[in-house]
Coordinates of C-alpha atoms in Angstrom, one line a residue:
M1 CA 0.3 0.3 0.2
S2 CA 1.5 3.5 -1.1
P3 CA 1.6 5.7 1.5
K4 CA -0.7 8.8 1.7
K5 CA 0.2 11.9 0.2
R6 CA 1.2 15.2 2.6
V7 CA -0.6 18.0 1.5
L8 CA -0.3 21.9 2.8
I9 CA -3.4 23.4 2.5
G10 CA -2.5 27.7 2.2
S11 CA -4.4 30.8 1.7
P12 CA -3.2 34.5 2.3
I13 CA -6.3 36.1 4.4
R14 CA -7.8 39.0 5.1
Q15 CA -11.6 38.7 5.1
T16 CA -14.1 39.2 6.7
P17 CA -15.8 36.7 9.6
E18 CA -19.0 36.3 7.3
I19 CA -17.6 34.7 4.7
L20 CA -14.3 33.2 6.4
T21 CA -16.8 31.0 8.6
P22 CA -17.9 29.2 5.7
F23 CA -14.5 29.1 4.0
L24 CA -12.9 27.3 7.1
T25 CA -16.4 24.8 7.4
S26 CA -15.7 24.2 4.1
L27 CA -11.6 22.5 4.4
A28 CA -12.6 20.9 7.5
E29 CA -15.1 18.8 6.0
L30 CA -12.9 17.9 2.7
E31 CA -12.6 14.0 2.7
R32 CA -8.9 12.8 2.8
N33 CA -8.8 9.6 3.2
N34 CA -5.6 8.9 0.8
L35 CA -3.9 12.2 2.5
I36 CA -2.3 14.0 5.5
V37 CA -3.7 17.8 5.6
N38 CA -1.7 20.3 7.6
Y39 CA -2.9 24.0 6.6
L40 CA -0.9 27.6 7.1
F41 CA -2.8 30.7 7.2
V42 CA -1.3 33.6 7.0
D43 CA -2.7 35.9 9.2
D44 CA -3.8 39.5 7.1
N45 CA -7.1 40.0 8.8
E46 CA -7.9 43.5 10.3
A47 CA -11.1 42.3 11.8
K48 CA -10.4 40.7 15.8
A49 CA -13.3 38.3 15.3
S50 CA -11.0 37.0 11.4
Q51 CA -8.1 35.8 13.4
Q52 CA -9.8 34.7 15.9
L53 CA -11.5 32.0 13.7
L54 CA -8.0 31.2 13.0
L55 CA -7.4 30.7 16.0
D56 CA -10.3 28.6 16.8
F57 CA -9.9 26.6 13.5
Q58 CA -6.0 25.6 15.0
A59 CA -7.6 24.9 18.2
N60 CA -10.1 22.6 16.6
Y61 CA -8.4 20.6 14.1
G62 CA -4.9 20.9 15.0
R63 CA -1.8 20.5 12.3
T64 CA -2.4 24.3 12.0
V65 CA 0.3 26.8 11.6
I66 CA -0.9 30.6 11.7
H67 CA 1.8 32.8 10.5
N68 CA 0.8 36.6 11.3
E69 CA 1.4 38.7 8.0
E70 CA 3.2 42.4 8.8
K71 CA 0.2 45.0 8.5
H72 CA 0.4 47.2 5.2
A73 CA -1.6 50.7 4.4
A74 CA -2.9 49.7 0.1
A75 CA -5.4 47.1 1.1
Y76 CA -7.9 46.2 -1.9
E77 CA -11.0 46.8 -2.0
K78 CA -14.9 45.1 -2.5
D79 CA -18.5 45.8 -2.5
E80 CA -21.6 44.4 -3.9
F81 CA -20.5 45.4 -7.6
T82 CA -16.5 44.1 -8.1
H83 CA -13.1 44.1 -6.1
Y84 CA -10.6 47.0 -6.4
W85 CA -6.9 46.1 -6.2
P86 CA -4.1 48.5 -6.1
E87 CA -0.5 47.0 -7.5
D88 CA 1.2 47.0 -4.2
T89 CA -1.2 44.5 -2.7
I90 CA -0.9 42.2 -5.7
W91 CA 2.4 42.0 -5.0
K92 CA 2.1 41.5 -1.6
V93 CA 0.0 38.7 -1.8
A94 CA 2.6 36.8 -4.0
K95 CA 4.9 37.5 -1.8
M96 CA 2.2 35.4 0.9
K97 CA 1.3 32.8 -1.4
D98 CA 6.0 32.8 -2.1
A99 CA 5.5 32.0 1.3
I100 CA 3.7 29.3 1.6
L101 CA 5.2 27.4 -1.7
S102 CA 9.0 27.7 0.5
Y103 CA 7.5 26.5 3.7
A104 CA 6.0 23.4 2.2
L105 CA 9.2 22.7 0.1
E106 CA 10.8 23.4 3.5
K107 CA 8.9 20.5 5.1
K108 CA 8.9 18.4 2.6
F109 CA 5.0 18.3 1.3
D110 CA 4.0 16.6 -1.5
Y111 CA 2.3 19.1 -2.6
V112 CA 0.6 22.7 -1.5
F113 CA -3.1 23.8 -2.4
L114 CA -3.4 27.4 -2.9
I115 CA -6.3 28.4 -1.8
D116 CA -8.6 31.7 -1.6
S117 CA -10.5 32.5 1.7
D118 CA -13.8 33.2 -0.5
L119 CA -14.2 29.6 -1.5
I120 CA -16.8 26.9 -1.0
L121 CA -15.1 23.6 -1.8
H122 CA -17.1 20.1 -2.6
P123 CA -15.2 17.6 -0.5
H124 CA -14.6 15.2 -2.7
T125 CA -12.6 19.0 -4.0
L126 CA -8.9 17.5 -2.6
E127 CA -8.9 13.7 -3.2
Q128 CA -9.8 14.5 -6.8
L129 CA -7.3 17.2 -7.3
V130 CA -4.3 15.1 -5.8
S131 CA -5.6 11.9 -8.1
A132 CA -5.6 14.0 -11.1
N133 CA -1.9 13.4 -10.5
K134 CA -0.6 16.7 -12.3
A135 CA 2.3 18.9 -11.7
I136 CA -0.4 21.9 -11.4
V137 CA -3.9 21.7 -11.3
A138 CA -6.9 24.4 -10.2
N139 CA -10.0 22.8 -9.4
I140 CA -13.1 25.4 -11.4
F141 CA -15.3 28.0 -9.8
W142 CA -17.0 30.4 -11.8
T143 CA -18.0 34.2 -10.7
K144 CA -20.1 36.7 -12.0
W145 CA -17.3 39.5 -12.0
Q146 CA -19.8 42.4 -12.4
P147 CA -23.6 42.1 -11.9
D148 CA -25.9 41.8 -14.4
T149 CA -23.2 39.9 -16.7
M150 CA -22.1 36.3 -17.7
E151 CA -20.3 33.9 -15.0
M152 CA -16.8 33.4 -16.3
P153 CA -13.9 30.8 -15.2
Q154 CA -11.5 31.4 -13.1
V155 CA -9.6 30.2 -15.6
W156 CA -8.1 31.5 -19.4
L157 CA -6.8 30.0 -22.7
S158 CA -3.5 32.4 -23.3
D159 CA -2.2 36.1 -22.6
Q160 CA -4.3 38.3 -19.6
Y161 CA -7.9 37.0 -20.2
T162 CA -8.4 35.3 -23.2
L163 CA -11.2 32.6 -23.3
Y164 CA -10.8 31.0 -27.6
H165 CA -8.2 29.6 -29.2
K166 CA -6.1 31.8 -31.9
S167 CA -3.3 31.1 -33.6
R168 CA -0.8 34.4 -33.8
Q169 CA -1.3 35.2 -38.0
E170 CA -5.3 34.4 -37.4
S171 CA -7.7 37.4 -37.5
L172 CA -11.4 36.8 -36.0
S173 CA -14.5 38.3 -36.2
D174 CA -16.2 39.3 -33.2
E175 CA -18.9 36.4 -34.3
E176 CA -16.5 33.7 -34.4
S177 CA -14.4 35.3 -31.3
A178 CA -17.5 34.6 -29.2
R179 CA -18.6 31.4 -30.3
R180 CA -14.9 29.6 -29.6
T181 CA -15.6 31.3 -25.9
W182 CA -18.9 29.6 -25.8
Q183 CA -17.0 26.1 -27.1
F184 CA -14.3 26.9 -24.3
F185 CA -16.9 27.3 -21.8
A186 CA -19.2 24.7 -22.6
Q187 CA -16.3 22.2 -22.5
L188 CA -15.5 23.4 -18.5
R189 CA -19.0 22.5 -18.2
I190 CA -18.5 19.0 -18.4
P191 CA -17.1 17.4 -15.6
G192 CA -13.1 16.3 -17.0
I193 CA -9.5 17.2 -16.8
Y194 CA -8.6 20.2 -19.9
E195 CA -4.9 21.4 -20.3
V196 CA -5.5 25.9 -20.3
G197 CA -3.2 28.4 -20.5
G198 CA -3.7 30.1 -17.1
L199 CA -5.7 29.6 -13.8
G200 CA -5.1 30.9 -10.1
A201 CA -7.1 31.4 -6.7
C202 CA -7.5 26.9 -6.4
T203 CA -4.7 25.7 -7.5
L204 CA -2.6 22.1 -6.5
I205 CA 0.8 22.1 -7.1
S206 CA 3.7 19.4 -7.0
R207 CA 6.5 19.8 -4.8
K208 CA 8.0 19.0 -7.9
A209 CA 7.4 22.2 -9.5
I210 CA 8.5 23.8 -6.4
Q211 CA 11.7 22.4 -6.3
A212 CA 11.9 23.7 -10.0
G213 CA 11.2 27.5 -8.8
V214 CA 7.4 27.8 -10.2
R215 CA 6.6 31.4 -8.0
F216 CA 4.4 34.6 -7.6
A217 CA 6.6 37.0 -7.7
E218 CA 6.3 39.4 -10.2
I219 CA 8.1 38.9 -13.3
P220 CA 9.8 42.8 -13.9
N221 CA 9.3 43.1 -18.0
L222 CA 5.7 41.5 -17.8
S223 CA 2.7 43.9 -18.0
F224 CA 0.3 41.3 -17.0
W225 CA -1.9 42.3 -14.2
G226 CA -1.8 39.5 -11.5
E227 CA 0.5 37.4 -9.6
D228 CA -1.1 34.7 -11.1
R229 CA -0.5 35.6 -14.9
H230 CA 3.0 36.5 -13.4
F231 CA 3.4 32.4 -11.9
C232 CA 1.3 30.9 -14.5
I233 CA 3.6 32.4 -17.2
R234 CA 6.7 31.2 -15.3
A235 CA 5.4 27.6 -14.7
R236 CA 5.0 27.5 -18.8
A237 CA 8.2 28.5 -19.2
M238 CA 9.6 25.9 -17.4
G239 CA 8.0 23.3 -19.2
F240 CA 4.7 22.2 -17.0
S241 CA 1.6 22.5 -18.3
L242 CA -1.1 23.7 -16.3
Y243 CA -4.8 22.3 -15.7
V244 CA -8.1 22.6 -14.5
D245 CA -10.3 20.2 -12.7
T246 CA -14.6 20.8 -13.6
H247 CA -15.7 17.4 -11.5
Y248 CA -16.9 19.6 -8.7
P249 CA -16.6 23.7 -9.2
A250 CA -16.6 25.7 -6.3
Y251 CA -18.5 28.4 -4.8
H252 CA -17.5 31.6 -4.9
I253 CA -18.2 34.0 -2.5
Y254 CA -17.2 37.6 -4.6
R255 CA -19.8 39.8 -2.6
K256 CA -21.5 39.1 0.9
S257 CA -24.8 38.7 -1.3
E258 CA -23.8 35.7 -2.4
L259 CA -22.9 34.3 1.3
A260 CA -26.9 33.6 0.9
G261 CA -26.0 30.6 -2.1
V262 CA -23.7 28.9 0.6
D263 CA -26.5 26.3 1.8
A264 CA -27.8 25.7 -1.4
Y265 CA -24.8 25.0 -3.3
K266 CA -24.3 22.3 -0.4
Q267 CA -27.4 20.9 -1.1
G268 CA -27.2 21.2 -4.5
S269 CA -23.8 19.0 -4.8
N270 CA -26.4 16.2 -4.3
G271 CA -29.5 17.9 -6.3
V272 CA -33.2 17.4 -4.0
N273 CA -34.0 14.4 -2.2
A274 CA -37.7 12.8 -3.2
D275 CA -39.0 14.2 0.2
E276 CA -37.8 17.8 -0.1
R277 CA -39.4 18.3 -3.1
K278 CA -42.6 20.8 -3.6
I279 CA -43.2 20.2 -7.3
T280 CA -42.0 17.9 -9.8
I281 CA -40.4 18.7 -13.2
S282 CA -40.9 17.2 -16.7
L283 CA -38.2 19.0 -19.1
C284 CA -39.3 18.5 -22.7
L285 CA -36.8 19.5 -25.3
I286 CA -37.5 19.1 -29.4
V287 CA -33.9 18.5 -31.0
K288 CA -32.0 18.0 -34.3
N289 CA -29.1 17.4 -35.4
E290 CA -28.1 18.5 -31.9
E291 CA -25.3 16.1 -30.5
N292 CA -22.6 18.3 -29.5
A293 CA -25.0 20.6 -27.8
L294 CA -27.5 18.1 -26.3
P295 CA -24.8 16.9 -23.3
I296 CA -24.1 20.7 -22.4
C297 CA -27.3 21.5 -21.8
L298 CA -28.4 18.4 -20.2
H299 CA -25.6 18.2 -18.2
S300 CA -25.6 21.9 -16.8
V301 CA -30.3 21.0 -15.3
R302 CA -28.5 17.6 -13.6
G303 CA -30.7 16.8 -10.9
I304 CA -33.7 19.2 -11.4
A305 CA -36.5 17.0 -13.6
N306 CA -37.8 14.0 -12.6
E307 CA -38.0 13.1 -16.2
I308 CA -36.4 14.2 -19.5
I309 CA -38.3 14.4 -22.7
I310 CA -36.9 14.7 -26.4
V311 CA -38.8 15.0 -29.4
D312 CA -36.4 14.6 -32.2
T313 CA -38.2 16.2 -35.6
G314 CA -35.5 14.3 -38.2
S315 CA -31.7 13.9 -36.5
T316 CA -29.3 12.2 -39.3
D317 CA -26.4 12.5 -36.6
R318 CA -26.2 10.6 -33.6
T319 CA -28.5 13.2 -31.5
K320 CA -30.6 10.4 -30.5
E321 CA -28.2 8.3 -29.3
V322 CA -26.9 10.8 -26.8
A323 CA -30.0 11.5 -26.0
A324 CA -30.3 7.4 -24.7
R325 CA -27.6 8.6 -22.1
Y326 CA -29.9 10.8 -19.6
T327 CA -33.7 9.4 -21.0
D328 CA -35.7 6.2 -22.3
R329 CA -38.4 9.2 -23.1
I330 CA -37.3 9.9 -26.7
Y331 CA -40.0 10.4 -29.7
D332 CA -39.9 11.1 -33.1
F333 CA -42.2 13.6 -34.6
E334 CA -42.5 14.6 -38.5
W335 CA -41.6 17.9 -39.1
V336 CA -44.1 20.1 -40.2
D337 CA -42.6 23.6 -40.8
D338 CA -44.3 24.8 -36.5
F339 CA -42.7 25.3 -34.0
A340 CA -45.7 25.1 -31.7
A341 CA -47.2 21.8 -32.9
A342 CA -43.8 20.1 -31.8
R343 CA -43.5 22.0 -28.7
N344 CA -47.0 21.0 -27.8
F345 CA -46.7 17.5 -29.0
A346 CA -43.2 17.7 -26.4
F347 CA -45.8 19.4 -23.8
S348 CA -48.4 16.8 -24.0
Q349 CA -45.9 13.9 -23.2
A350 CA -45.0 15.1 -19.9
T351 CA -46.8 13.2 -16.6
Q352 CA -45.1 15.4 -13.5
Q353 CA -46.4 18.3 -12.1
Y354 CA -44.7 21.3 -13.8
I355 CA -43.3 21.3 -17.6
L356 CA -40.0 23.6 -18.0
W357 CA -38.5 23.8 -21.7
L358 CA -35.5 25.0 -23.4
D359 CA -33.8 24.2 -26.2
A360 CA -30.6 21.8 -26.9
D361 CA -28.5 25.1 -26.8
D362 CA -29.6 26.4 -23.8
T363 CA -27.3 25.8 -20.0
L364 CA -28.3 27.2 -17.1
T365 CA -24.9 28.5 -14.8
E366 CA -24.0 26.5 -12.0
K367 CA -25.4 29.4 -9.3
D368 CA -28.7 29.7 -11.9
R369 CA -28.6 25.5 -11.7
L370 CA -28.3 25.8 -7.5
L371 CA -31.3 28.7 -7.2
F372 CA -33.7 26.2 -9.0
L373 CA -33.0 23.5 -7.0
E374 CA -33.7 26.2 -4.2
L375 CA -37.2 26.8 -6.5
I376 CA -37.9 23.0 -6.3
R377 CA -37.4 23.0 -2.5
T378 CA -40.1 25.8 -1.5
L379 CA -42.0 26.7 -4.1
E380 CA -45.7 25.6 -3.5
P381 CA -47.6 23.9 -6.5
V382 CA -50.4 26.2 -6.6
V383 CA -48.2 28.9 -8.7
D384 CA -49.5 28.5 -12.0
R385 CA -45.9 29.8 -14.3
V386 CA -42.6 30.8 -13.8
T387 CA -40.6 33.7 -16.0
M388 CA -36.3 33.0 -16.3
N389 CA -34.5 35.6 -17.8
Y390 CA -33.3 34.6 -20.9
N391 CA -29.9 35.5 -21.7
L392 CA -29.6 35.9 -25.3
S393 CA -26.1 38.1 -26.5
F394 CA -23.1 38.5 -24.9
D395 CA -20.4 41.1 -25.9
E396 CA -16.5 40.4 -26.2
N397 CA -16.0 40.1 -22.3
Q398 CA -19.4 37.9 -22.2
N399 CA -21.3 40.8 -20.2
V400 CA -25.2 40.0 -21.2
T401 CA -26.2 42.3 -23.8
Y402 CA -29.4 41.4 -24.6
S403 CA -32.3 39.5 -22.5
L404 CA -36.1 39.0 -21.9
R405 CA -37.5 36.9 -20.0
R406 CA -40.0 34.6 -20.8
N407 CA -42.2 32.2 -19.3
R408 CA -40.7 28.9 -18.8
L409 CA -41.5 26.7 -16.0
V410 CA -45.6 26.1 -16.1
R411 CA -47.9 24.2 -14.4
R412 CA -48.7 20.8 -16.4
D413 CA -53.1 21.0 -15.3
C414 CA -53.4 24.3 -16.8
Q415 CA -53.3 23.2 -20.3
F416 CA -50.7 25.7 -21.7
Q417 CA -50.7 26.1 -25.6
W418 CA -47.6 27.5 -28.0
I419 CA -48.5 29.6 -30.6
G420 CA -47.3 30.3 -34.0
A421 CA -44.9 28.0 -36.3
V422 CA -42.2 30.2 -36.1
H423 CA -41.5 32.8 -32.9
E424 CA -43.6 30.8 -31.0
Y425 CA -44.6 31.7 -27.7
L426 CA -46.3 30.0 -24.8
A427 CA -49.4 31.4 -24.0
A428 CA -49.5 31.4 -20.0
S429 CA -51.6 32.9 -17.6
G430 CA -52.4 32.9 -14.6
S431 CA -50.5 33.1 -10.8
V432 CA -46.7 34.0 -11.5
I433 CA -43.5 34.5 -9.5
H434 CA -40.6 36.4 -11.7
S435 CA -37.3 34.2 -11.0
E436 CA -33.8 35.4 -10.6
I437 CA -33.0 32.1 -11.8
A438 CA -31.4 33.0 -15.6
V439 CA -31.2 31.1 -18.7
T440 CA -28.5 31.4 -21.5
H441 CA -28.8 30.8 -24.8
R442 CA -25.8 30.3 -27.3
K443 CA -26.0 29.1 -31.0
D444 CA -23.3 27.3 -31.6
K445 CA -24.4 26.7 -35.4
L446 CA -24.2 29.6 -37.6
H447 CA -27.6 31.7 -38.4
T448 CA -29.8 30.5 -40.9
D449 CA -32.4 32.1 -43.5
R450 CA -35.2 28.7 -42.0
N451 CA -37.5 30.8 -40.5
L452 CA -37.8 33.5 -42.9
Q453 CA -38.3 30.6 -45.8
I454 CA -41.0 29.4 -43.4
Y455 CA -43.1 32.8 -43.4
R456 CA -42.8 33.2 -47.7
K457 CA -43.7 29.6 -48.1
K458 CA -46.6 30.2 -46.1
L459 CA -47.2 34.4 -48.2
A460 CA -46.4 31.9 -51.4
G461 CA -48.9 29.9 -50.5
G462 CA -51.6 32.8 -50.1
E463 CA -51.5 32.1 -46.0
T464 CA -52.3 36.0 -44.7
L465 CA -50.4 36.5 -41.5
S466 CA -51.1 37.3 -37.8
L467 CA -50.8 40.5 -36.7
R468 CA -47.6 39.6 -34.8
D469 CA -46.0 37.3 -37.1
Q470 CA -46.0 40.1 -39.3
F471 CA -43.9 41.8 -37.1
Y472 CA -41.9 38.5 -37.0
Y473 CA -41.6 38.4 -40.2
A474 CA -40.1 42.0 -40.6
N475 CA -37.5 41.4 -38.0
E476 CA -36.4 38.4 -40.7
C477 CA -36.1 40.4 -43.4
R478 CA -34.4 42.9 -41.4
E479 CA -32.5 40.5 -39.7
H480 CA -31.1 39.2 -43.6
G481 CA -30.8 42.7 -44.6
Y482 CA -34.6 42.9 -46.7
Y483 CA -34.8 46.6 -45.6
E484 CA -37.2 47.8 -47.6
E485 CA -39.5 44.7 -46.8
A486 CA -38.8 45.2 -43.5
V487 CA -40.3 48.6 -42.9
N488 CA -43.2 48.3 -45.0
Y489 CA -44.3 45.0 -42.5
Y490 CA -43.3 47.5 -39.6
E491 CA -45.1 50.3 -41.2
D492 CA -48.2 47.7 -41.1
F493 CA -47.5 46.1 -37.7
L494 CA -47.3 50.0 -35.9
Q495 CA -50.5 51.3 -37.3
S496 CA -52.8 48.1 -35.9
P497 CA -54.4 49.5 -32.8
D498 CA -53.2 46.1 -31.9
G499 CA -50.4 43.8 -31.2
W500 CA -48.3 43.6 -27.6
L501 CA -46.9 47.1 -26.1
E502 CA -43.1 45.5 -26.2
D503 CA -43.6 44.2 -29.6
K504 CA -44.6 48.1 -30.9
I505 CA -42.0 49.5 -28.8
A506 CA -39.1 46.9 -30.3
A507 CA -40.7 47.7 -34.0
S508 CA -40.6 51.7 -33.3
L509 CA -36.5 51.0 -32.8
H510 CA -36.1 48.0 -35.6
L511 CA -38.0 50.3 -37.7
A512 CA -35.6 53.1 -36.8
T513 CA -32.5 50.4 -37.9
C514 CA -33.8 49.9 -41.1
Y515 CA -33.9 53.1 -42.2
S516 CA -30.6 54.2 -40.9
H517 CA -29.9 51.0 -43.5
L518 CA -31.9 52.8 -46.1
G519 CA -29.6 56.3 -44.9
K520 CA -33.0 58.1 -44.4
R521 CA -32.1 60.0 -41.4
D522 CA -35.3 61.9 -39.8
E523 CA -37.6 58.8 -40.9
Q524 CA -35.2 57.0 -38.0
L525 CA -35.8 59.5 -35.7
M526 CA -38.9 59.9 -36.0
A527 CA -39.4 55.8 -35.7
L528 CA -37.4 56.2 -32.3
F529 CA -39.6 59.3 -31.3
R530 CA -42.8 56.5 -31.7
A531 CA -41.5 54.5 -29.7
F532 CA -42.6 57.1 -27.1
E533 CA -46.6 56.6 -27.9
F534 CA -46.3 53.1 -26.5
D535 CA -44.8 53.9 -22.8
T536 CA -43.0 56.7 -20.6
P537 CA -39.8 56.7 -22.2
R538 CA -37.1 53.8 -22.4
A539 CA -32.8 54.1 -21.9
D540 CA -32.7 52.3 -24.7
C541 CA -34.5 54.7 -27.0
C542 CA -32.9 58.1 -25.4
C543 CA -29.3 56.1 -26.6
R544 CA -30.5 55.7 -30.1
I545 CA -32.1 58.9 -30.4
G546 CA -28.7 60.4 -28.8
S547 CA -26.1 58.5 -31.1
I548 CA -28.1 60.1 -34.1
F549 CA -26.7 63.7 -33.0
L550 CA -23.4 62.0 -31.8
G551 CA -23.0 61.6 -35.1
E552 CA -23.7 65.1 -36.5
Q553 CA -21.3 66.5 -33.8
D554 CA -24.1 68.3 -32.5
Y555 CA -23.1 67.2 -28.4
L556 CA -25.9 69.4 -26.9
Q557 CA -28.5 67.7 -28.4
A558 CA -26.5 64.4 -27.5
I559 CA -25.8 64.8 -24.1
Y560 CA -29.6 65.6 -23.7
W561 CA -30.9 62.7 -24.4
Y562 CA -27.6 60.5 -22.4
E563 CA -28.4 62.4 -19.5
I564 CA -31.9 61.4 -20.0
A565 CA -31.1 58.0 -20.0
T566 CA -28.8 57.4 -17.5
Q567 CA -32.1 58.3 -14.8
F568 CA -34.1 55.7 -15.7
T569 CA -33.9 52.5 -13.3
K570 CA -33.4 49.3 -15.3
P571 CA -36.9 47.2 -15.0
K572 CA -36.3 44.1 -13.3
E573 CA -40.1 42.6 -14.3
S574 CA -40.2 43.3 -18.2
M575 CA -40.9 40.0 -20.6
G576 CA -39.8 42.8 -23.6
F577 CA -36.1 42.8 -24.9
M578 CA -34.0 43.8 -22.4
D579 CA -30.1 46.3 -24.6
H580 CA -28.4 46.1 -20.6
S581 CA -25.8 48.3 -22.2
S582 CA -28.3 51.2 -22.8
W583 CA -29.1 51.1 -18.7
T584 CA -25.9 50.7 -17.9
W585 CA -22.1 51.8 -19.2
L586 CA -23.4 52.9 -22.8
P587 CA -24.2 56.3 -22.1
H588 CA -21.7 57.4 -19.6
V589 CA -19.3 56.6 -22.1
Q590 CA -21.2 58.7 -24.5
L591 CA -21.0 61.3 -21.8
C592 CA -17.8 60.8 -21.2
L593 CA -16.6 61.7 -25.3
C594 CA -19.4 64.5 -25.7
Y595 CA -18.5 66.8 -22.2
D596 CA -14.9 66.1 -23.5
R597 CA -15.3 67.8 -26.8
I598 CA -17.6 70.9 -25.7
G599 CA -14.2 71.5 -23.3
K600 CA -15.6 69.7 -19.5
V601 CA -13.6 67.7 -19.0
D602 CA -14.2 67.6 -15.1
K603 CA -17.5 65.9 -16.2
A604 CA -16.1 63.5 -18.7
K605 CA -14.4 62.1 -16.3
F606 CA -17.4 62.2 -14.1
H607 CA -19.1 60.1 -16.5
H608 CA -16.0 58.1 -17.2
D609 CA -16.0 56.7 -13.8
I610 CA -19.0 55.7 -14.1
S611 CA -18.9 53.7 -17.7
Y612 CA -15.4 52.0 -16.3
S613 CA -17.1 51.0 -12.8
Y614 CA -19.6 48.7 -14.9
N615 CA -17.7 47.5 -17.5
P616 CA -13.6 48.4 -16.9
T617 CA -12.8 45.7 -19.8
H618 CA -14.5 47.3 -22.6
P619 CA -12.1 49.1 -25.1
S620 CA -13.7 52.3 -25.1
V621 CA -13.6 52.5 -21.4
I622 CA -10.5 51.3 -21.9
H623 CA -9.0 54.0 -24.1
N624 CA -10.9 56.6 -22.5
Q625 CA -8.9 55.3 -19.0
K626 CA -5.4 55.7 -20.8
Y627 CA -6.7 59.0 -22.4
F628 CA -7.2 60.7 -18.8
E629 CA -4.1 59.1 -17.5
Q630 CA -2.2 61.1 -20.4
I631 CA -3.6 64.3 -19.6
G632 CA -2.9 63.7 -15.7
I633 CA -6.5 63.5 -14.5
N634 CA -7.0 60.7 -11.6

């Protein structure tokens, strides 16, 4: 029998007691059947209560060394938005981590497990990482670096934080970069061990790597931000590959508000027991040629559904073979150019209390899955429907740019029906809960004109489009560059006294887009003003009006409309499309430009600081930051 491996768990700690308590509990609950575990905490706490928690841990569990760090004037700040790291603090942390590595080398530990003090671990984590038998391997966790953004991993593929593969000579479109990023994320959602280019915060490092000289100290001729980047570059230069293990994702308490999710994370590791469920769920999907996307989707919703119903509409790949790994409820449905018919057939096969619908290219992030599991424990089975955000598109930094709310979970007894051959909707009503859960939609296939052709086939057959279909046919025409045809259908739709208010507002904005492409400036402006007929002004429309005047260098008019946009609060329960940038950073970055152009630099800097707080990695925000640094304004 081989001797047990000796592991030193090390952590530099400057933490609040509320977060430190579950962190330490998580360490104590780690399984160690094949390991001998010691602890080294570098106590950099200001709070006396946090210092006492470390002493209590030492007394209760033993094998613990506490090193008291000399206090430093610079310390990182954090709030409910994000964390703010001064440069000096980064290299102070690097020094503490390197001291832990040196201690481990001196005491002849086989591994060091370096972990940040705001992480909660699955009990199997440490033994899983050691069993991977890698010189350097991180345990995955996901974080919303800013609110209202997508969860991002703490690992990356190259450079500072590039999340897609790209050769040195390759030039990628934004669409291709996003597609490759999604492929990387999809891989990380499947349990496994994968090679990466960068990692940190939750990393197992072997004695072999420490002996070779891996360190977190600054590499002076490298401009990359953060000690983990310098560690990773040094490690790769020494010939060590970097890996991430995704079997047991950790939970990141990045904000105090996320403390509420700790219990759900611990319970969610094993799903929901039958006696804990208040509701049962049938998951219904319609699919065609989704062999790649389907396992990612179904893994992301593990533990949620009591039964999975998959309706195949004519796959020619291995979709049904893949589906059979997850369910035996697989049905064939002859495709008749009617999405509502296929979805209604899927719903008709459901047997549980509630029906959840997804597409194969939909997923839940881990935190959204945990929120869903909590919903299963708490939802009263008299509620008719639950709405959830549907995140549809993302910018180059994976911030959510467009979303809407959909009726996502409905009570089967209500017998709600899908309506519409194309762009179908679920005609649901009754009692409702607007959940904080979000479904993430990521297409990994090229956009086609399938829906456009279905509509044109209907028109060629003499069919009259419903008012709603007029709107969606106009959308299809616009998306495929048939702007004149789109204008005609949008105009007809807007002239009708009927139609959903949100569609009317969207049609006004889309009509303005068409007029912009057709070079009709006045018509574009009037289409935007038309949106005010249906509801009070909204941030996205005001930003669109401001952009017209900004393009004409009429800065005072642009300022007027962008300032109005900043005064609105983002609605939380709107069922319409949401352009998140217009409600957050976009008007401020444009106001920064406008005020600078008219010589009001102080006001420009004021709005830059706000845009930076929302979206610090956007190219325009980075450009403005460098500009203010160059002119000496901090």
